[in-house]
XYZ file of C-alpha atoms in Angstrom:
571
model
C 159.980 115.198 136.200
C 157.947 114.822 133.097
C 154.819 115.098 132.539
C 151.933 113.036 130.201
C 148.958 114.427 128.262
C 146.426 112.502 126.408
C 143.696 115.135 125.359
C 140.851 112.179 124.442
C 137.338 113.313 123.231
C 135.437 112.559 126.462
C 138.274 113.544 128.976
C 142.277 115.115 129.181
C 144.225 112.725 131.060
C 147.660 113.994 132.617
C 150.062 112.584 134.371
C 153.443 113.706 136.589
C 156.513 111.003 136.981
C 159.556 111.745 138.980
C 162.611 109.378 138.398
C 162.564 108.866 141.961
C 158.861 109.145 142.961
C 157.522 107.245 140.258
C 153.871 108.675 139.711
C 153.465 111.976 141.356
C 149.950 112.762 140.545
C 147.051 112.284 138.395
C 144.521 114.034 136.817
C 140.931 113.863 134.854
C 139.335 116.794 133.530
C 136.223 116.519 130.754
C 137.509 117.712 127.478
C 135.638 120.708 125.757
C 136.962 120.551 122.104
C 135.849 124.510 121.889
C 137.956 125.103 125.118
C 140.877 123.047 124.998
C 142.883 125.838 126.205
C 141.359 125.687 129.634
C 141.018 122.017 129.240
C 144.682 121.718 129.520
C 145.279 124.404 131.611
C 143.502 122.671 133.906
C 145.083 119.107 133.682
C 148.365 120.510 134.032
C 147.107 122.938 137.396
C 146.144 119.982 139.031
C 149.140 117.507 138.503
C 151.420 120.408 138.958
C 150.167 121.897 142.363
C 153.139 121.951 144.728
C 155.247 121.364 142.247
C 158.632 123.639 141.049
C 157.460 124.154 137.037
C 161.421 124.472 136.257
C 162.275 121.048 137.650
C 160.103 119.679 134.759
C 162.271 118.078 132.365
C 159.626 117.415 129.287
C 156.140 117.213 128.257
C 154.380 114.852 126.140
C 150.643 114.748 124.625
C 148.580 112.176 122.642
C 145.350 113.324 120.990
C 142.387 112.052 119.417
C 141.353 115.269 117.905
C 142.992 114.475 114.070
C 141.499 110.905 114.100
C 137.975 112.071 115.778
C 138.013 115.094 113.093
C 138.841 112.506 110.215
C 136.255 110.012 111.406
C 133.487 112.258 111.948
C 134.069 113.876 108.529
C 134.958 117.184 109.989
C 137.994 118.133 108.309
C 138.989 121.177 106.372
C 138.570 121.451 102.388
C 141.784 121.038 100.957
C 143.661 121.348 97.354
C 144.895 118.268 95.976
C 147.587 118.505 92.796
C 148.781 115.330 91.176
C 151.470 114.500 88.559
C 151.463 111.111 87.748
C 152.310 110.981 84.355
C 151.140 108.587 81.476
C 149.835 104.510 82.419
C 148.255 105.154 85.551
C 144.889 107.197 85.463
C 144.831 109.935 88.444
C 141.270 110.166 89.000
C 141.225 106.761 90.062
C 143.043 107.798 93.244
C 140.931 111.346 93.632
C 140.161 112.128 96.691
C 138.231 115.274 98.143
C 136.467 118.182 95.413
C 139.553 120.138 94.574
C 141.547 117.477 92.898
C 143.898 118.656 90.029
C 145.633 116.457 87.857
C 148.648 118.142 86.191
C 151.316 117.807 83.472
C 154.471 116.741 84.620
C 156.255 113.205 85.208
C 159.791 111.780 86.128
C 160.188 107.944 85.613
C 161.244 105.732 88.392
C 165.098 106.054 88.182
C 163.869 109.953 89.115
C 164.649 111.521 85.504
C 162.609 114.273 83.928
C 160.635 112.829 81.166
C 158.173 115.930 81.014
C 158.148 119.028 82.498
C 155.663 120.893 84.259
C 153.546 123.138 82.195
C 153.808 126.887 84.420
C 150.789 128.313 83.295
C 148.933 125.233 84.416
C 149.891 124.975 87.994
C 149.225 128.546 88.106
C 145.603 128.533 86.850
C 145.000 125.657 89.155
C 146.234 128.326 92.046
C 144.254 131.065 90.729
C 140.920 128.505 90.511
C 141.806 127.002 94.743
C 142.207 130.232 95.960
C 139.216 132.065 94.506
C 137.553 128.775 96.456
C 139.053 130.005 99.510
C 141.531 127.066 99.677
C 144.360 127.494 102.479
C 145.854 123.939 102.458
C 147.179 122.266 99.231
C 149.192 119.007 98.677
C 151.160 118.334 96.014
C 152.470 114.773 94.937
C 154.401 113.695 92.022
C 154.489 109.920 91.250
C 158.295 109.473 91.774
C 158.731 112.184 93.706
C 160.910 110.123 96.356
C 163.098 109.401 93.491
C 163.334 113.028 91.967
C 161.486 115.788 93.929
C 162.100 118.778 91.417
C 158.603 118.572 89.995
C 156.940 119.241 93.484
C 159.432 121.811 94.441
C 158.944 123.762 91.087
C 155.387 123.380 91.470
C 155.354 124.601 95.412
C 157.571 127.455 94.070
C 154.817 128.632 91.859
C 151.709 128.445 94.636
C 153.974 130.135 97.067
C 151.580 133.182 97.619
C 148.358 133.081 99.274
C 148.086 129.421 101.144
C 148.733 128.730 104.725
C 149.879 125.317 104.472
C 151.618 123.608 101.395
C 153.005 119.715 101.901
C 155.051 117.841 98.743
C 154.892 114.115 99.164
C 158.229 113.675 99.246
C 158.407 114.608 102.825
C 155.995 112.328 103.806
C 157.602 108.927 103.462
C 160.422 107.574 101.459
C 157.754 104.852 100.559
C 157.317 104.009 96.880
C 153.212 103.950 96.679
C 151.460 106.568 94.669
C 147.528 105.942 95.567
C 148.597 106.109 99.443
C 151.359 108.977 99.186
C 147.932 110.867 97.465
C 146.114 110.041 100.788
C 148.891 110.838 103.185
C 149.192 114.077 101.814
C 145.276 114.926 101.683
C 144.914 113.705 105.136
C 148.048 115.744 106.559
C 146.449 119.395 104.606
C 142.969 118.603 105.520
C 143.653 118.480 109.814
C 145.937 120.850 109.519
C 143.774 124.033 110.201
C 142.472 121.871 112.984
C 145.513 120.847 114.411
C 146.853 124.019 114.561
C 144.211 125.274 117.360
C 145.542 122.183 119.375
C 148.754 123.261 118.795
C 148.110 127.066 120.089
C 146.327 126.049 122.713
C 149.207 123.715 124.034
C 151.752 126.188 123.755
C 149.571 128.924 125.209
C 148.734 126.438 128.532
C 152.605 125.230 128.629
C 153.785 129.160 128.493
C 150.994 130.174 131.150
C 152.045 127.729 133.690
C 156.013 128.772 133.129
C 157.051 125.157 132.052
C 160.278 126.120 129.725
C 160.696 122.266 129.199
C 160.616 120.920 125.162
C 156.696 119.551 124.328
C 156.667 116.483 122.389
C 153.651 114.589 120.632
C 153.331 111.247 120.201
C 152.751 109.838 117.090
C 150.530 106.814 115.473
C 154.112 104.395 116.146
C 154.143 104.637 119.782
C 157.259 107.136 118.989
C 157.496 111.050 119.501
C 158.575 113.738 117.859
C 158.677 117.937 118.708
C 155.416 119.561 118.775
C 157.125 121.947 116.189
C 157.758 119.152 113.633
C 154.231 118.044 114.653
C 153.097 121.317 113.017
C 154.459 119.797 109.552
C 153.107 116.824 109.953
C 149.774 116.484 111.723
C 148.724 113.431 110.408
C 151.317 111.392 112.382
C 149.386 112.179 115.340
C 146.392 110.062 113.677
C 145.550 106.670 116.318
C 148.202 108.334 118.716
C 145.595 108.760 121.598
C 145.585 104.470 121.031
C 149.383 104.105 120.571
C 149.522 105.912 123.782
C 147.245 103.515 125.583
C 149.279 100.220 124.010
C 152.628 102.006 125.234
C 151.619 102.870 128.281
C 150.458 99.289 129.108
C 154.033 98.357 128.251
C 155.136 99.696 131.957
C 152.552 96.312 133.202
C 152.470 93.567 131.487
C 154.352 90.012 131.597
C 157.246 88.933 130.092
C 156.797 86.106 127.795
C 153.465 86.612 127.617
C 150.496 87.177 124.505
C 148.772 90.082 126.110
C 145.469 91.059 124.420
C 144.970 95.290 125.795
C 141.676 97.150 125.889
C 141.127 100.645 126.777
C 137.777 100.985 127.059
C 136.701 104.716 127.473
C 133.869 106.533 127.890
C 132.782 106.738 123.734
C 135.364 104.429 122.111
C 137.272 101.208 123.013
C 141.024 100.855 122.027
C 142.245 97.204 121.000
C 145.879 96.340 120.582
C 148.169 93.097 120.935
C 151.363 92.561 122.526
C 154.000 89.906 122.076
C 156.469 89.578 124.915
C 156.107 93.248 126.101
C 156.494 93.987 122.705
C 153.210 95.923 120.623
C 152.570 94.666 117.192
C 153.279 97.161 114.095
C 151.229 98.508 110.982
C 154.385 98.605 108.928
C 152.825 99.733 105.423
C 150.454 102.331 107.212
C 147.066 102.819 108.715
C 143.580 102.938 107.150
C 141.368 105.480 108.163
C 138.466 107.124 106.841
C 138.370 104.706 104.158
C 141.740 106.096 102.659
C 145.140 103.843 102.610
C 147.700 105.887 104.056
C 151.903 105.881 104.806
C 151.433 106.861 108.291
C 153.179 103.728 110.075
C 151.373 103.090 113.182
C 151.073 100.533 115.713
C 148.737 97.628 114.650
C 145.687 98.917 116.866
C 141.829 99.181 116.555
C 139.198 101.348 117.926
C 135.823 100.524 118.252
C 132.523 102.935 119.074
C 131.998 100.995 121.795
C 132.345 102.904 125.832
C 130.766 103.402 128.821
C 128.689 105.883 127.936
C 127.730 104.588 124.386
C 123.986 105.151 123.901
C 122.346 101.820 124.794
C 118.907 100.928 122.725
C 116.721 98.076 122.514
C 114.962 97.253 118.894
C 113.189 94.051 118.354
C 113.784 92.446 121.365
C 117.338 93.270 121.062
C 120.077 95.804 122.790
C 122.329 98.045 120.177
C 124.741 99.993 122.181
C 126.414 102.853 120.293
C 127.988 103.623 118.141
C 127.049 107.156 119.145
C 127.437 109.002 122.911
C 124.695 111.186 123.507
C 125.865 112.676 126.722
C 127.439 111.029 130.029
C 125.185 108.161 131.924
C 121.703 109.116 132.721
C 123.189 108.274 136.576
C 125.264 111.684 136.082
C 122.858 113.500 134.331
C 122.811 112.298 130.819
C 119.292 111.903 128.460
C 120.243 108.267 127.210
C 120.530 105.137 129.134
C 124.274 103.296 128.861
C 126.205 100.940 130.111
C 127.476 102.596 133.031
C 124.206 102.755 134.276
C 123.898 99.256 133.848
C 126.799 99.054 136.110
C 125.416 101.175 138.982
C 122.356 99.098 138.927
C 123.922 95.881 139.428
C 125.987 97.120 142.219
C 129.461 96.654 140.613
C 129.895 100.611 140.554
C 129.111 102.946 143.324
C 129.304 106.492 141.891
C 125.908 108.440 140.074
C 122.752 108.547 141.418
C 121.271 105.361 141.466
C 117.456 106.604 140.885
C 118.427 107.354 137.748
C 120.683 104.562 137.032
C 117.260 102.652 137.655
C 115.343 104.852 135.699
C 117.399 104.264 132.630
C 117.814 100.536 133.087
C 113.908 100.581 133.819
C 113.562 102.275 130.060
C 115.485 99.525 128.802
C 113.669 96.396 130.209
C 110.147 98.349 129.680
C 111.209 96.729 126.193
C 112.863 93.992 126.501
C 109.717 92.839 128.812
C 112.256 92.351 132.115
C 112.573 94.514 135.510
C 115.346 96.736 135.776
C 117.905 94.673 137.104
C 117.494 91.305 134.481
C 117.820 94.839 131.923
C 121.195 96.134 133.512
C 122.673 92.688 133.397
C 121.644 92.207 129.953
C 123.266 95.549 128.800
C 126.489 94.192 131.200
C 126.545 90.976 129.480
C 126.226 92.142 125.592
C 128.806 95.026 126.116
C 131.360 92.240 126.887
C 130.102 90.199 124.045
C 130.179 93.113 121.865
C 133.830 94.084 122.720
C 134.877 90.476 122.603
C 133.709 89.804 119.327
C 135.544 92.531 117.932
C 138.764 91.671 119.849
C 138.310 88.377 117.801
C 137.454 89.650 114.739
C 140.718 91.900 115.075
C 142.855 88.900 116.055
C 141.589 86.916 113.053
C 142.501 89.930 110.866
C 145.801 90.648 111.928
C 145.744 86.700 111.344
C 145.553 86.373 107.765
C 148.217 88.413 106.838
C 152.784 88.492 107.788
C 152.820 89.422 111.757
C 154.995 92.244 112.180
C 156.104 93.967 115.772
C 157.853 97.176 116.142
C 161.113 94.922 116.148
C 160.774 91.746 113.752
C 158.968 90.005 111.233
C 157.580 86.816 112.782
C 157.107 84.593 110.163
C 154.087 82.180 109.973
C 152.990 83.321 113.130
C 149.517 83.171 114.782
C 148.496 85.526 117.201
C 146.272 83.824 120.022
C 146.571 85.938 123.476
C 146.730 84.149 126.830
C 145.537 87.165 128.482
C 143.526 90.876 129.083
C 144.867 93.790 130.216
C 142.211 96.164 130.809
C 142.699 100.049 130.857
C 140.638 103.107 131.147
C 137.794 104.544 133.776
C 135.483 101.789 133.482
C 138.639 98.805 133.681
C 137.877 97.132 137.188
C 134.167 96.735 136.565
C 134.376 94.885 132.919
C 137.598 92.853 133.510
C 135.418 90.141 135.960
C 133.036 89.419 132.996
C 135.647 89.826 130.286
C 137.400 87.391 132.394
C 134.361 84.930 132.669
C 132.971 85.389 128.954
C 136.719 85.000 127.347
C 138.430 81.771 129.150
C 141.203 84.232 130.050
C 142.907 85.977 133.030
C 142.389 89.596 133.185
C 144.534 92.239 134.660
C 143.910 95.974 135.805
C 146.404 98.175 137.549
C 146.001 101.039 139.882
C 146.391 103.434 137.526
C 144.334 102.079 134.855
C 142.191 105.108 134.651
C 145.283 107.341 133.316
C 147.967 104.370 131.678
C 147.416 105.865 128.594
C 148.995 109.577 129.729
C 151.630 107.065 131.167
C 152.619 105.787 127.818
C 152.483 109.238 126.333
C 155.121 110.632 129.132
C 157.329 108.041 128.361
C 157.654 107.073 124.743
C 160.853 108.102 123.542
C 161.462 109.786 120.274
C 161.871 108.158 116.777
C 161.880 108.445 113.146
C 162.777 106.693 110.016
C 164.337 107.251 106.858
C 165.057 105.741 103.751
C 168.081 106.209 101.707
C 168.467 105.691 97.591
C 171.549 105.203 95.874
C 172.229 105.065 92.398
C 175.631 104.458 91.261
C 174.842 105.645 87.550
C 173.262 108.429 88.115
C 175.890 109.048 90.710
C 173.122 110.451 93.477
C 172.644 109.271 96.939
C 169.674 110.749 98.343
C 167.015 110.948 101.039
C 163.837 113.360 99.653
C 162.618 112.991 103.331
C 165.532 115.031 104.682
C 166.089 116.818 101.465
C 169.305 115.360 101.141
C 171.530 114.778 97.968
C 175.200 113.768 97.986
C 176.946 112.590 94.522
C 178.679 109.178 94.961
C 181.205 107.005 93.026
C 180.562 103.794 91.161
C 182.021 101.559 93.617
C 179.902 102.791 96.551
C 178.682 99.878 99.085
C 176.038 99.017 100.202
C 177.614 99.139 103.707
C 178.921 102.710 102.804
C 174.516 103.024 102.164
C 173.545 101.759 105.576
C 176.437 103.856 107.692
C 175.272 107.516 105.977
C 171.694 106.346 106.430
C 172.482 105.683 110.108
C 174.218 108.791 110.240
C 171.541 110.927 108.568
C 169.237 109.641 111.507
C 171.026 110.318 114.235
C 171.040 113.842 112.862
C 167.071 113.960 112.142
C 166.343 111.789 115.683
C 168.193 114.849 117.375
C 166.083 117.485 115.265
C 163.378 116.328 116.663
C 163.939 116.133 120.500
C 165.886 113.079 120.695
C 168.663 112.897 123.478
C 171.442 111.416 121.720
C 172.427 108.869 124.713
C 169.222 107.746 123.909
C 169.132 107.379 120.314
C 169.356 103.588 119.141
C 169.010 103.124 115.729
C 168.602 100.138 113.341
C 168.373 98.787 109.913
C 164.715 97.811 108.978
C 165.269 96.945 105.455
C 168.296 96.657 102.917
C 167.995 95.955 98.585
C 170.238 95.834 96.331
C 170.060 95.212 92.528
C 172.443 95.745 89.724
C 171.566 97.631 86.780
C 172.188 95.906 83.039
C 172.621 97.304 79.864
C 173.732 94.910 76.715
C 176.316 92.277 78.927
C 177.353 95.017 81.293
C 176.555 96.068 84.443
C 176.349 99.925 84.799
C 175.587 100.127 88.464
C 173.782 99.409 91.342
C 170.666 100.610 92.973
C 170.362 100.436 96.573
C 167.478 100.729 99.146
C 168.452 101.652 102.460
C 165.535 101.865 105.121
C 166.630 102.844 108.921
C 164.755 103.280 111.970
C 165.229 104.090 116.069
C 163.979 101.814 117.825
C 160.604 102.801 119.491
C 159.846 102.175 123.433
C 159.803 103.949 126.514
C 162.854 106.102 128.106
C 165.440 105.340 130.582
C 165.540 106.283 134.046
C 161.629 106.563 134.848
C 159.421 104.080 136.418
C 156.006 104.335 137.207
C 156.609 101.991 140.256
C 159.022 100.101 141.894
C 158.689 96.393 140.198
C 157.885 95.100 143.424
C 154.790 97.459 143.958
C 154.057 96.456 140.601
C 153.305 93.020 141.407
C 151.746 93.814 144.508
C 149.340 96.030 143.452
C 148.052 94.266 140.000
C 144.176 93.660 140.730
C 144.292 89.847 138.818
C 141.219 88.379 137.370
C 141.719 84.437 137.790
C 140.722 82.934 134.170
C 137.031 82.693 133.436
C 136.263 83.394 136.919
């Protein structure tokens, strides 16, 4: 049995599956960000009750605390030191207030050009930790080519910070302004991360589960929650990878399949092609900073159930902001789901109050409380619409990638909605109607996205650099170096890439039966000097394939058809 864990900012979602059963039991407890230790403690007691703990075989979470943290400016101050060497001005890549630009550079083919001035990097330490600085990043401009400068310079801060990353481990990506940002955004959640962290392993060791803990990560892949620890800004948009992968479990075969997950503060947007979800492949944007974390190609909006609904002008605004649940279950603001409740489409709240707020609302828009609710109804679908369109039409103007291929000239134009989360069943009829297009829900739409957490499988990439002159083969990623010959291949490139893995895939949780790994991206260019050539350089970038585990299903495929609730187009 495994079991699934998306800790979201309005509620904790878990999840049991048996290989046999399919979908034990569910669960949906409120999340309290200053108690997430009982939060999840009290997910797991209620999908666990009757259950042997030692029969569990894993346990996977999503979050949404990094991203939430990062987009509600709530992160930790963090130290920032940059080599980049002459030709390229640092500050025009500075990001947060302890930024330190340093001596230092190695050109491209990773040689030292100029060293790193000691005293420097060691006045820079003295200044962040008289500021009370526990995190610091430090990122050279070649540093995937030649990582000595951030080692030497991690070497000398060694004493007195909780957290040090070099941006060599990050990504054996060649892109200096977003390396910078990958790094800052990785030391600045870390602090916060870590209480999410604690708290997990504190719940998991309470209840006597003994099985690994994995976290899923912005690619729909996981990895251990100890390597999460290094890393905590791969778990940025995993709370929405989690939603696209679990809808993977639903939808049709041959099918463009637009997915929403629309929650109680935020809606999640994604697109799949033939079962299969579209990719970020450079990395995600967030908090206005370009970053390396590869992600799936997904969207949120402030846009949920709850979202505060106003009326100014004549006209509604709802959100971006949640004060509170629905007024219906006690909440000061009127929303959407009370919109709902007055309309008749949901039964749950009290429906006083449900009138009450929708009563607020049409006090002035000049309408009775009803015309109000369906108003609210009919311009959160527009609202979420629009920016489903204005999401395809971005991924439209630029190369279509999915976690598999590049699809070349290809237009993205979905032929249907699948629609997650609590609130599912009551939008899909309108979404259905306003749209053109069939809509979809399934039984468990209220928990899919715990689903996809429990089972992604585990992946990773890494890129591989050979150069035959220097005689190095390396991957900074893995901290690996191997001297090499003149005549080594290209093929020779691709097999220890493949190899090297394999070895990190298992590292991090991966089953090897499990592990299937491809090439993503091969380059090869011969180096000139005078008439000669003196070598090659080589580019090797591998990946295993993300999707969802062997063994488990949900349901039977049968009882999958069967029990689909199927919006007929624009009904």
């Amino acid at each position: 049995m495994i079991i699934g864990l998306d800790v979201g900012g309005t509620h904790t979602d878990a999840v049991l599956i048996g290989k046999k059963e399919g979908l034990i039991s569910q669960a949906k407890v409120p999340t309290d960000k200053s108690q997430l230790f009982e939060t999840i403690i009290a997910g797991l007691e209620l999908v666990t009750k009757g259950v042997r703990v030692e029969n569990i075989e894993r346990v996977v979470l999503s979050t949404t605390l990094t991203t939430n943290a990062i987009l509600e400016g709530k992160t930790e101050p963090a130290g920032m030191i940059v080599a980049s060497g002459p030709g390229l001005n640092p500050e025009l890549f500075r990001v947060g207030n302890y930024y330190y630009p340093v001596s230092g550079y190695i050109d491209h083919r990773g040689r030292e050009v100029q060293p790193i001035n000691p005293f420097e990097i060691e006045t820079v330490a003295s200044k962040l930790r008289s500021d009370g600085i526990k995190s610091v990043g430090v990122v050279g401009k070649f540093s995937v080519r030649n990582p000595a400068h951030e080692n030497q310079i991690i070497k000398k801060l060694n004493n007195g910070f909780d957290y040090i990353l070099a941006g060599h481990r990050i990504s054996g990506n060649l892109n200096f302004p977003r390396r910078i940002a990958t790094v800052f955004l990785n030391v600045s959640v870390q602090s916060i991360y870590k209480l999410f962290f604690q708290a997990i392993q504190k719940s998991i060791a309470k209840m006597g589960i003994k099985a690994p803990i994995y976290v899923l990560k912005a690619d729909g892949g996981t990895m251990s929650l100890e390597a999460s620890m290094e890393f905590p800004g791969q778990t940025i948009f995993s709370g929405p990878a989690a939603s696209i992968m679990g809808a993977l479990s639903y939808v049709q075969p041959k099918v463009e399949t637009l997915v929403l997950d629309i929650g109680g503060t935020t809606t999640d947007m994604g697109i799949l092609i033939d079962q299969v979800p579209l990719l970020e492949p450079l990395g995600i944007e967030i908090g206005g900073l370009k970053t390396l974390v590869r992600s799936l190609n997904t969207e949120s909006i402030a846009l949920g159930g709850d979202s505060a609904v106003r009326v100014r002008s004549g006209h509604i605004f709802i959100g971006p902001d949640r004060e509170g649940p629905a007024m219906a279950f006690g909440g000061p603001t009127p929303t959407p789901t009370d919109a709902l409740i007055v309309l008749g489409i949901m039964k749950e709240g009290n429906p006083a109050q449900a009138e009450k707020a929708m009563t607020l609302v049409g006090e002035a828009l000049g309408c009775d409380a009803k015309s109000a609710a369906q108003e609210v109804y009919s311009a959160f679908c527009h609202i979420l619409l629009g920016a489903a369109r204005a999401m395809i039409e971005r991924i439209n103007q630029r190369p279509v990638y999915t976690i598999r291929e590049f699809l070349d000239a290809y237009r993205v134009e979905p032929q249907e909605i699948f629609v997650i989360g609590g609130p599912a069943p009551y939008f899909a009829p309108k979404l259905s109607e306003m749209s053109g297009l069939s809509a979809r829900v399934v039984p468990y739409h209220e928990v899919v996205n715990a689903i996809g957490a429990a089972l992604s499988r585990t992946t990773c990439e890494l890129t591989l650099f050979v150069d035959t002159e220097r005689g190095i083969a390396s991957a900074p990623e893995e901290d690996f170096y191997k001297p090499v010959g003149n005549n080594f291949t290209i093929d020779e490139a691709k097999n220890l890439a493949l190899s090297l893995l394999s070895d990190k895939a298992q590292r991090e949780g991966a089953s090897p039966e499990h592990i299937e790994t491809e090439v993503i991206e091969e380059q090869q260019f011969n180096m000139v000097r005078g008439f000669y050539t003196t070598g090659k350089n080589i580019r090797v970038k591998v990946q295993v394939k993300p999707g969802l585990i062997e063994g488990y299903q949900v349901d039977s495929r049968e009882k999958k058809a069967a029990t689909y609730m199927q919006i007929p187009q624009g009904r």
